[in-house]
Coordinates of C-alpha atoms in Angstrom, one line a residue:
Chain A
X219 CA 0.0 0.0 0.0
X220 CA 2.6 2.2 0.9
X221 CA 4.6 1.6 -2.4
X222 CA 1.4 2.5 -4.4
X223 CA 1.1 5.6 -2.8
X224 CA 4.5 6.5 -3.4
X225 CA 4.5 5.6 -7.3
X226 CA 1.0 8.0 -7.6
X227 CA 2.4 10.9 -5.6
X228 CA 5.8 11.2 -7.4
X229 CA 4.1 10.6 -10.7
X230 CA 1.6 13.2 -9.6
X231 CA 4.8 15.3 -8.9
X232 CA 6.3 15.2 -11.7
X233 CA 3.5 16.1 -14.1
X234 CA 2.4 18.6 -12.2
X235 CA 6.1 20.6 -12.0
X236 CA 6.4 19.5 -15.9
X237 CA 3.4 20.7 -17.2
X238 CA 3.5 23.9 -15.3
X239 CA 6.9 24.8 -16.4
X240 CA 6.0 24.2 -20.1
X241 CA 2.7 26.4 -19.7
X242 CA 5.4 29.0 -18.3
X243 CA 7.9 28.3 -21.0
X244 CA 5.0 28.2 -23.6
X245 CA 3.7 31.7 -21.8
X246 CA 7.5 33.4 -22.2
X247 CA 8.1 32.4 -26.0
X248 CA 4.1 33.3 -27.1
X249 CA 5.1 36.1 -28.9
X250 CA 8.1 35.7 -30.4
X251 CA 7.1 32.3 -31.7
X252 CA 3.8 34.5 -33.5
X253 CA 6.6 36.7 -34.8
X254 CA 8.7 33.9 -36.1
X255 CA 5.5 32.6 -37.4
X256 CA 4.4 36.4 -39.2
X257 CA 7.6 36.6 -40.7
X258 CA 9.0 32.7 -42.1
X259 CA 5.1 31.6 -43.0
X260 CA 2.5 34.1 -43.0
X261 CA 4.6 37.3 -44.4
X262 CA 5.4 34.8 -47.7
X263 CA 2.0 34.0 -48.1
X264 CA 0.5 37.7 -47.7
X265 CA 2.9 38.8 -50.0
X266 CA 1.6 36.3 -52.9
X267 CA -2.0 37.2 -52.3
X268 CA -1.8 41.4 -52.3
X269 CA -0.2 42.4 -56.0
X270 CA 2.5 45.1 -55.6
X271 CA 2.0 46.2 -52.2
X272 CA 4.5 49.7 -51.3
X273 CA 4.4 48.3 -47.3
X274 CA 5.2 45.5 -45.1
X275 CA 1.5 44.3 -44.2
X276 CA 3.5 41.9 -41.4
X277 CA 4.1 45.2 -39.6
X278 CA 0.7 46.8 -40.7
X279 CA -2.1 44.4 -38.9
X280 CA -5.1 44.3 -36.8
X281 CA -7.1 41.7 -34.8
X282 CA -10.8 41.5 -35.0
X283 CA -12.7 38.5 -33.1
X284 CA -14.9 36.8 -35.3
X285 CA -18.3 36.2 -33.8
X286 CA -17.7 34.3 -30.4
X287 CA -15.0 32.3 -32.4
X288 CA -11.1 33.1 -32.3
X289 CA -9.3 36.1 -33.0
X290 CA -8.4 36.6 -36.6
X291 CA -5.5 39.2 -37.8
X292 CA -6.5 41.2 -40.8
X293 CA -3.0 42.5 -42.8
X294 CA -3.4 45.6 -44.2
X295 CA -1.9 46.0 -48.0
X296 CA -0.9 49.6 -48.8
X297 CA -0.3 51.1 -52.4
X298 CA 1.0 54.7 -52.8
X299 CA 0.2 54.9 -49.0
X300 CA -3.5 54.4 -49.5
X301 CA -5.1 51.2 -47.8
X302 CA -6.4 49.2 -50.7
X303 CA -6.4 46.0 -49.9
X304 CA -6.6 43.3 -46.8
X305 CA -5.5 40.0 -46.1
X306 CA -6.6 37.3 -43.6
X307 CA -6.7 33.7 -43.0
X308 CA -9.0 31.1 -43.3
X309 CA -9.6 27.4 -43.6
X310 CA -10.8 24.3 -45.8
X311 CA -11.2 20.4 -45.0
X312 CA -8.9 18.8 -47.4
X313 CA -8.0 15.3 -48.0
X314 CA -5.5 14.9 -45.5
X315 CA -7.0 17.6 -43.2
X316 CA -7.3 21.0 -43.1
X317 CA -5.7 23.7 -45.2
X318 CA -5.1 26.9 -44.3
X319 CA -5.6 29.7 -46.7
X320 CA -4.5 33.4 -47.1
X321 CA -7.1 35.6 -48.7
X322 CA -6.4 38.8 -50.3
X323 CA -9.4 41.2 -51.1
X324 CA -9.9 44.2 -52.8
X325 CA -11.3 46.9 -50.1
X326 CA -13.2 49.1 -52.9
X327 CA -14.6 46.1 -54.6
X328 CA -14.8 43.2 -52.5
X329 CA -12.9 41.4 -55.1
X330 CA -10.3 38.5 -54.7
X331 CA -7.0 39.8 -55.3
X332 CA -5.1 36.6 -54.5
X333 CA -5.5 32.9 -52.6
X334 CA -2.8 31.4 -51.3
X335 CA -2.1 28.1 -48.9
X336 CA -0.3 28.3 -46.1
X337 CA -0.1 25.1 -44.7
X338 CA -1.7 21.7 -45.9
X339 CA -1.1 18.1 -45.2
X340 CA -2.2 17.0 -49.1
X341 CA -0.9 14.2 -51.1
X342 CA 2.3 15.3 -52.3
X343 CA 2.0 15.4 -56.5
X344 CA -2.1 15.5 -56.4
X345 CA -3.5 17.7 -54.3
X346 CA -0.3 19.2 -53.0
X347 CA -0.6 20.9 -56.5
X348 CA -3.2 23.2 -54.8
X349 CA 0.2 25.0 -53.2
X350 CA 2.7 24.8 -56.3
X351 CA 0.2 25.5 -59.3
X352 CA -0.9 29.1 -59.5
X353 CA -3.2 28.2 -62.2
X354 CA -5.5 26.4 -59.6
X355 CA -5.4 29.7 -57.5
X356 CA -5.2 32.0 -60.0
X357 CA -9.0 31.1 -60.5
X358 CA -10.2 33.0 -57.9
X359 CA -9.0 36.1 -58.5
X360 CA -11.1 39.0 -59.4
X361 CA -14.2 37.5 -58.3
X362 CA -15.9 38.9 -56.1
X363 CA -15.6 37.2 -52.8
X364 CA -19.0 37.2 -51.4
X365 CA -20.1 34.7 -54.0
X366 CA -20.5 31.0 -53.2
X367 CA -17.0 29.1 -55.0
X368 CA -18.1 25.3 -56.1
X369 CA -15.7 23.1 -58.0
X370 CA -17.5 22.6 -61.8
X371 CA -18.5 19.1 -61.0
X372 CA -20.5 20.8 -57.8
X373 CA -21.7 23.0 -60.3
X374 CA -19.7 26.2 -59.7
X375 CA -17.4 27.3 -61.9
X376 CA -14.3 26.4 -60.4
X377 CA -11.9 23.6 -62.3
X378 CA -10.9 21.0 -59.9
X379 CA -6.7 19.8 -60.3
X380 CA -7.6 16.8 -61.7
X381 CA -6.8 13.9 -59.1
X382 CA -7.7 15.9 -56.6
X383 CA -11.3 17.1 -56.4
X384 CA -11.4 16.9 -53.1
X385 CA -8.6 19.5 -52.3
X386 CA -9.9 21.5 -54.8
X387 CA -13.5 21.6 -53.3
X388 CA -11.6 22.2 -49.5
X389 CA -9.7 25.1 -51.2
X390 CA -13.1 26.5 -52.8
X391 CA -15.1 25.8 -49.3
X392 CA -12.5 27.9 -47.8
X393 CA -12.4 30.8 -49.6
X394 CA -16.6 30.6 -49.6
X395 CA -16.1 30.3 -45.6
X396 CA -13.8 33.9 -45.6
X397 CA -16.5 35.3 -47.5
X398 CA -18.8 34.7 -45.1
X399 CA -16.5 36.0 -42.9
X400 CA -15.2 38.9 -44.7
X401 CA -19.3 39.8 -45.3
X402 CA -20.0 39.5 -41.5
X403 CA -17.2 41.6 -40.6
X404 CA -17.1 44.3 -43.1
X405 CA -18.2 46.9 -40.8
X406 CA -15.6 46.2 -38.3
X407 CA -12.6 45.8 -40.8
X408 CA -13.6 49.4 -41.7
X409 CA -13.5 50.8 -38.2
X410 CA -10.0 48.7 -37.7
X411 CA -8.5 50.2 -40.4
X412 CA -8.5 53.4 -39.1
X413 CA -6.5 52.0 -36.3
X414 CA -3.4 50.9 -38.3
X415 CA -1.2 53.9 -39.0
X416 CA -0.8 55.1 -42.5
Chain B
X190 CA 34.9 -3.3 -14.0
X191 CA 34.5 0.5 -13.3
X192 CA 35.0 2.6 -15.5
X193 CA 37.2 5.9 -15.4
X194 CA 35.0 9.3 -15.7
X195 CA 36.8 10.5 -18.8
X196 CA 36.0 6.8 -20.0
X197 CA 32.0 7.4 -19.7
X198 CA 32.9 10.4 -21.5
X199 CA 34.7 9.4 -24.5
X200 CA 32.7 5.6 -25.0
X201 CA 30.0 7.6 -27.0
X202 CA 32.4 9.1 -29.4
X203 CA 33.9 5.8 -30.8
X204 CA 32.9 2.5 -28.5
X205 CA 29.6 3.1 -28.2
X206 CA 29.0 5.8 -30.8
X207 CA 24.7 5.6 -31.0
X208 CA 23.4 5.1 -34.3
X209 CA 26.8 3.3 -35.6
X210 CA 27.6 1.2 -32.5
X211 CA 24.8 0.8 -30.6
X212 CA 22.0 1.1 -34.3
X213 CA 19.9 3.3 -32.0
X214 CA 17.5 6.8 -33.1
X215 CA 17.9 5.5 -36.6
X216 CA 14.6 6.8 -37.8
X217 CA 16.2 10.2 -37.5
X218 CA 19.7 9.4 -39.0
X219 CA 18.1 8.1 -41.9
X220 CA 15.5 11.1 -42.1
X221 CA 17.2 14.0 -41.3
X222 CA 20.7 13.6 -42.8
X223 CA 19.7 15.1 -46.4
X224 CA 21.7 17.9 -45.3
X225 CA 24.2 18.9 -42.5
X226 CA 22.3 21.8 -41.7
X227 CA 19.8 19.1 -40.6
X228 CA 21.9 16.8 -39.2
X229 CA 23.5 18.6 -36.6
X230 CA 20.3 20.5 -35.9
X231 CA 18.9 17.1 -34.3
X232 CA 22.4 16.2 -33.2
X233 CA 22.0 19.6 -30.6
X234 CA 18.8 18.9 -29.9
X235 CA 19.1 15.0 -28.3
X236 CA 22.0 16.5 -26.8
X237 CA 20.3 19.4 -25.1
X238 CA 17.6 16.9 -24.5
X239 CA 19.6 13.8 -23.2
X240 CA 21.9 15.9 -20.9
X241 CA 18.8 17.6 -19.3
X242 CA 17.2 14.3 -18.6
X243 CA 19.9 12.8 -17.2
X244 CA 20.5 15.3 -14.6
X245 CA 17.2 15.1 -13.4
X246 CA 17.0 11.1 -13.8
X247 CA 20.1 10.5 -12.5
X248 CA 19.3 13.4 -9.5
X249 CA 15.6 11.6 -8.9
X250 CA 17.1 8.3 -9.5
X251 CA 16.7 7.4 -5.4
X252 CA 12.9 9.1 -5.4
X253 CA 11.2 7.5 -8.6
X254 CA 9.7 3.9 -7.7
X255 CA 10.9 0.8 -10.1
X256 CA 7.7 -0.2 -10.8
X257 CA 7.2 3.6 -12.4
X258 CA 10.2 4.5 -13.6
X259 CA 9.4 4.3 -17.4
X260 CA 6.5 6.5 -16.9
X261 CA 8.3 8.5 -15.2
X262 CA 11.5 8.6 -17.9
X263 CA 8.9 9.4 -20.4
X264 CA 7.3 12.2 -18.4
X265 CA 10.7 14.1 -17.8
X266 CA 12.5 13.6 -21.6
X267 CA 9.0 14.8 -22.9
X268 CA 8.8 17.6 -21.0
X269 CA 12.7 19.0 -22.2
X270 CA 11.5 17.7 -26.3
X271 CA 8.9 20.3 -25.7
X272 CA 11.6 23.0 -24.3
X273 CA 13.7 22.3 -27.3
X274 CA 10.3 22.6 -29.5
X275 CA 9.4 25.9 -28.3
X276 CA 13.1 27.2 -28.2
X277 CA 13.2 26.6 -31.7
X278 CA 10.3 28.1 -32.9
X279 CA 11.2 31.2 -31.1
X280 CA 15.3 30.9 -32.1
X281 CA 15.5 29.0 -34.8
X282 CA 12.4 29.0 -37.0
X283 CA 13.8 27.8 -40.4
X284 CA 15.5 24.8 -39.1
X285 CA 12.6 24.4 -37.1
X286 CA 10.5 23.9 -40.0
X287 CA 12.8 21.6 -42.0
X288 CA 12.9 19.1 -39.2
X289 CA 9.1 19.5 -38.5
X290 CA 7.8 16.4 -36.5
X291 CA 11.0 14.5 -36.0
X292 CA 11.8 16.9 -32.9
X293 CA 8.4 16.1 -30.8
X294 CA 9.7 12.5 -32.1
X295 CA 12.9 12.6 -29.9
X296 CA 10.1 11.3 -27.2
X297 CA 10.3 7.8 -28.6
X298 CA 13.7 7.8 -30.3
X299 CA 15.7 5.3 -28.0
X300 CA 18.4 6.9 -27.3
X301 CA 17.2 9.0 -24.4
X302 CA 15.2 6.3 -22.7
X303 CA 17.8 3.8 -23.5
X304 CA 20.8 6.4 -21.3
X305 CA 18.0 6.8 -19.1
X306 CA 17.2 3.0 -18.4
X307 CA 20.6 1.9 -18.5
X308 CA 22.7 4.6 -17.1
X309 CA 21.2 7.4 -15.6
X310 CA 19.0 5.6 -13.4
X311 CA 22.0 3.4 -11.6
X312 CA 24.7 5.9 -11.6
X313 CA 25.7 9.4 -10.5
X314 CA 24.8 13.2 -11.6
X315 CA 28.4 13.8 -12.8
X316 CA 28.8 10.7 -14.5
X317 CA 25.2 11.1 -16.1
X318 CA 25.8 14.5 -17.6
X319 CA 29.3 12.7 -19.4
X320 CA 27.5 9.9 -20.5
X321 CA 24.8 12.2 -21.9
X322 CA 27.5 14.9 -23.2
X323 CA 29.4 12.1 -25.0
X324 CA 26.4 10.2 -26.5
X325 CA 25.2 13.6 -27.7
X326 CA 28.2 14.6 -29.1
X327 CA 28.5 11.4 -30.9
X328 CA 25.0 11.2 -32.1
X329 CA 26.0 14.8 -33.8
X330 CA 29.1 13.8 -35.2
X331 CA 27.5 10.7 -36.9
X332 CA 24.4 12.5 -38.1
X333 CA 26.8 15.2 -39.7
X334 CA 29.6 12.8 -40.8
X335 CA 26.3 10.8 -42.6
X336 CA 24.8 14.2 -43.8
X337 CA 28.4 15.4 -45.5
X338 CA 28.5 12.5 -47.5
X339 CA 25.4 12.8 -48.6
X340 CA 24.7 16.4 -49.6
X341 CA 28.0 16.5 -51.1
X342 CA 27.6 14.0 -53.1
X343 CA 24.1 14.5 -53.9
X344 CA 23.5 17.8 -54.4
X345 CA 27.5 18.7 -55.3
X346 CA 27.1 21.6 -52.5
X347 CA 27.3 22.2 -49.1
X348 CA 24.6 25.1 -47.8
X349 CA 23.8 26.2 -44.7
X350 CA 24.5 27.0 -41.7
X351 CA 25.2 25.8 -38.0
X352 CA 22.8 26.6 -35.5
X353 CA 24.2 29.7 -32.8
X354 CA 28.0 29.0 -34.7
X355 CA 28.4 30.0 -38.0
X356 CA 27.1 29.4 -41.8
X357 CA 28.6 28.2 -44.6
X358 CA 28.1 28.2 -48.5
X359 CA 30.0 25.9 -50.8
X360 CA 28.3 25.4 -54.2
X361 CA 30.2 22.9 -56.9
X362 CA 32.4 21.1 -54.9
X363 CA 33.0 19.4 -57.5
X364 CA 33.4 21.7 -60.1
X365 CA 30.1 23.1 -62.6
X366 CA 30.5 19.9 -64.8
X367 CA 29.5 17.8 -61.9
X368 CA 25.9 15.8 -61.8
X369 CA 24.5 15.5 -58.6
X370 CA 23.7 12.0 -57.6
X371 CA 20.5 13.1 -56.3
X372 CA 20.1 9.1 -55.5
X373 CA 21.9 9.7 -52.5
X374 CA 19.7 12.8 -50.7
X375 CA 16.3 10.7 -51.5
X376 CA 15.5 7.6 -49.0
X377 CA 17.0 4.7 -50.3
X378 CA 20.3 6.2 -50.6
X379 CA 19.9 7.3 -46.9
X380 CA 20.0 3.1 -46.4
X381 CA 22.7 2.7 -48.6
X382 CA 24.6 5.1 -46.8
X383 CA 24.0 4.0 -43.8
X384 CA 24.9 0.3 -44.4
X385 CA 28.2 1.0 -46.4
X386 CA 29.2 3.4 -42.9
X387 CA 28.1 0.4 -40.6
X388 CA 30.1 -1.5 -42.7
X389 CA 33.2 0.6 -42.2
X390 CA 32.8 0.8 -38.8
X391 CA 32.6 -3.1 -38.0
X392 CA 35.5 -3.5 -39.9
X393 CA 37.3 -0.9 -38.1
X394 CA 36.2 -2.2 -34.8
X395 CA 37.3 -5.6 -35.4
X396 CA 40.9 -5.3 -35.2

C-alpha cells in the first residue's frame, strides 16, 4: 500500500512541476514564436496574395474576433500609402486535413486579389498541386468574394486539379467560408482600419 | 569493472558511438541527414535533451519507484523535447521547419530512454551528464559525418549554416560539370549510406 502511494504521488509530482513549467515556458516564447510565425510563414503568403504592395502588411495588422470564435488578424496592404487592400486567414477540410488559406481582397470592390495556402497536409504530387500550381489559385481572383466558389463538377465554376477534387473543393469551401467571414465583418474591418497607421 | 569518468565520456564518441555502434535513433539518422544543416540540428537537440534528462534522472534516480520509472522517464524527456520545440520556434524557425515532426519525435527515439534506463537511473549526476554529453556529441558527429557525404555527393554543394555557430556556403564542390547523384539525398540512398558506414565501422572495430 505504501509503495502504491508513493508511485501516484511522485508521478503526480512530476507532471504537475512539468506541465507547469511548459505552460510558463509556452507563456514566455508566445510572442516571439507568432513573430517567427508572421515573418517565415505568414509574411510569404501575404505577399503572394496582395499584387504590388508599397508596405510591409507583417508590420501593418489588426485583430478583430470573429463572432464568439477566435481572433483573426487582418493585414493591411498599402499602395501609394492608400489602404487598398486586406488579407486574412482562413480554412478548408482537405483530404488529408485541413488547409489553411490566405485571402487577399480588394477593399473598394470586395474582389479577390489573391489565394494562397499556407499550410496543408495533401498528397504530395495531387493535391499538393493546390500549393505549387498558380493556375488552380489563379481562378479565384477578381471574383468577387462574397459569391459561393463550387468546383465545376458541384456546379460552380471552379476547375478542380484533376486527381484531386477533393482538395480542390476544400480550397473552394474555404475561400466561400472567408466570405462569409469577410461579409459578417465588413463593418468592423472598416473601423480597424483606421486604427493601423498610414 | 568501473569505469574511469573520462571513459564514460569518450565511449559515446567511438565504442559506443549511437546510431553506428549501438543502431539506436535510426529513424532520425536516416530522415534528417539530407543535409548537414539538418543533421547537426537534431544532433544539438538529443544532446540538449539527453543531458537535461539525465541530470534530473540521475538526481531523482533514489525518489522514482521501479515499478514507475518508465513512466516517469517518459514524463521528464518529454517535458525537455517540448523546451527544445518551443526554443526553436522562437530561435530558430527555419531549421525548425525543416525538421518538422522529427523533434516532438525525440520522445520515442531510444536513445534517451535507453541512457536513461541503463545509465542514468543506476549511476551518479556527474557521470550522467558525461555519459549524456558524450552520446550527444557522438550522435551529432554521426548524423553530420552521414549528412556530408550525402549532400556533397548528392546535391554537389554544401549550404547552410550551424545553429548559434556559423554558416557556410560551398556550391560545386565538384566543379560546374558535376551531376548531382540526387540518389543519395532521396530515401533509399539514406540506407545505402548507412549500411556502407556500418560497414566501415565493423571492420574498423574488429581489429
Amino acid at each position: 500500500m505504501k509503495e502504491m502511494i508513493n508511485m501516484v504521488v511522485v508521478l503526480t509530482i512530476l507532471s504537475v512541476t512539468s506541465g507547469g513549467s511548459l505552460a510558463f515556458l509556452r507563456d514566455k516564447t508566445k510572442d516571439r514564436i507568432e513573430q517567427q510565425q508572421l515573418k517565415f510563414v505568414k509574411g510569404p503568403a501575404i505577399m503572394s496574395v496582395l499584387p504590388n504592395v508599397t508596405n510591409d502588411p507583417t508590420e501593418s495588422y489588426f485583430k478583430l474576433n470573429a463572432g464568439t470564435k477566435q481572433e483573426r488578424s487582418f493585414f493591411v496592404g498599402m499602395v501609394d500609402g492608400k489602404q487598398k487592400y486586406v488579407a486574412f486567414e482562413s480554412k478548408g477540410k482537405g483530404f488529408g486535413g485541413e488547409i489553411g488559406l490566405m485571402i487577399g481582397v480588394d477593399l473598394e470592390t470586395d474582389q479577390v486579389v489573391g489565394v494562397g495556402i499556407t499550410t496543408h497536409a495533401e498528397t504530395p504530387g495531387l493535391g499538393s498541386r493546390a500549393k505549387t500550381d498558380p493556375a488552380f489559385t489563379n481562378q479565384f481572383k477578381g471574383k468577387p468574394l462574397m459569391e459561393t466558389f463550387k468546383v465545376k463538377s458541384d456546379g460552380g465554376n471552379i476547375d478542380a486539379l484533376s486527381g484531386a477534387t477533393i482538395t480542390s473543393r476544400g480550397v473552394s469551401d474555404g475561400v466561400t467560408q472567408a466570405g462569409a467571414i469577410y461579409k459578417e465583418l465588413k463593418p468592423q474591418i472598416l473601423e480597424g482600419l483606421k486604427t493601423v497607421k498610414k | 569493472m568501473a569505469k574511469t569518468i573520462v571513459q564514460e565520456f569518450t565511449k559515446g564518441l567511438w565504442k559506443e558511438i549511437p546510431p553506428f555502434r549501438l543502431v539506436l535513433g535510426l529513424c532520425p539518422t536516416l530522415a534528417l541527414t539530407k543535409s548537414v544543416e539538418n543533421g547537426v540540428g537534431m544532433g544539438f537537440a538529443l544532446t540538449f535533451v539527453l543531458v537535461c534528462s539525465n541530470i534530473l534522472i540521475a538526481a531523482l534516480r533514489k525518489v522514482i519507484p521501479p515499478k514507475v520509472r518508465i513512466a516517469c522517464f517518459i514524463i521528464i524527456v518529454a517535458t525537455f523535447v517540448i523546451i527544445v520545440e518551443l526554443m526553436m520556434q522562437a530561435y530558430t524557425y527555419s531549421l525548425y521547419e525543416k525538421m518538422g515532426i522529427f523533434i516532438p519525435l525525440i520522445v520515442v527515439n531510444c536513445i534517451p530512454l535507453g541512457r536513461a534506463e541503463a545509465f542514468a537511473y543506476k549511476n551518479g549526476i556527474i557521470r550522467s551528464i558525461l555519459d549524456g554529453l558524450g552520446m550527444g556529441i557522438g550522435y551529432t558527429l554521426s548524423l553530420g559525418s552521414l549528412a556530408l557525404i550525402r549532400e556533397t555527393i548528392g546535391t554537389g554543394s554544401l549550404v547552410g549554416a550551424i545553429p548559434f555557430l556559423f554558416s557556410y556556403n560551398f556550391t560545386n564542390i565538384f566543379g560546374e560539370a558535376y551531376q548531382p547523384f540526387s540518389f543519395m539525398v532521396e530515401a533509399p540512398g539514406a540506407f545505402v549510406c548507412l549500411g556502407l558506414m556500418l560497414c566501415v565501422m565493423n571492420m574498423l572495430g574488429k581489429k
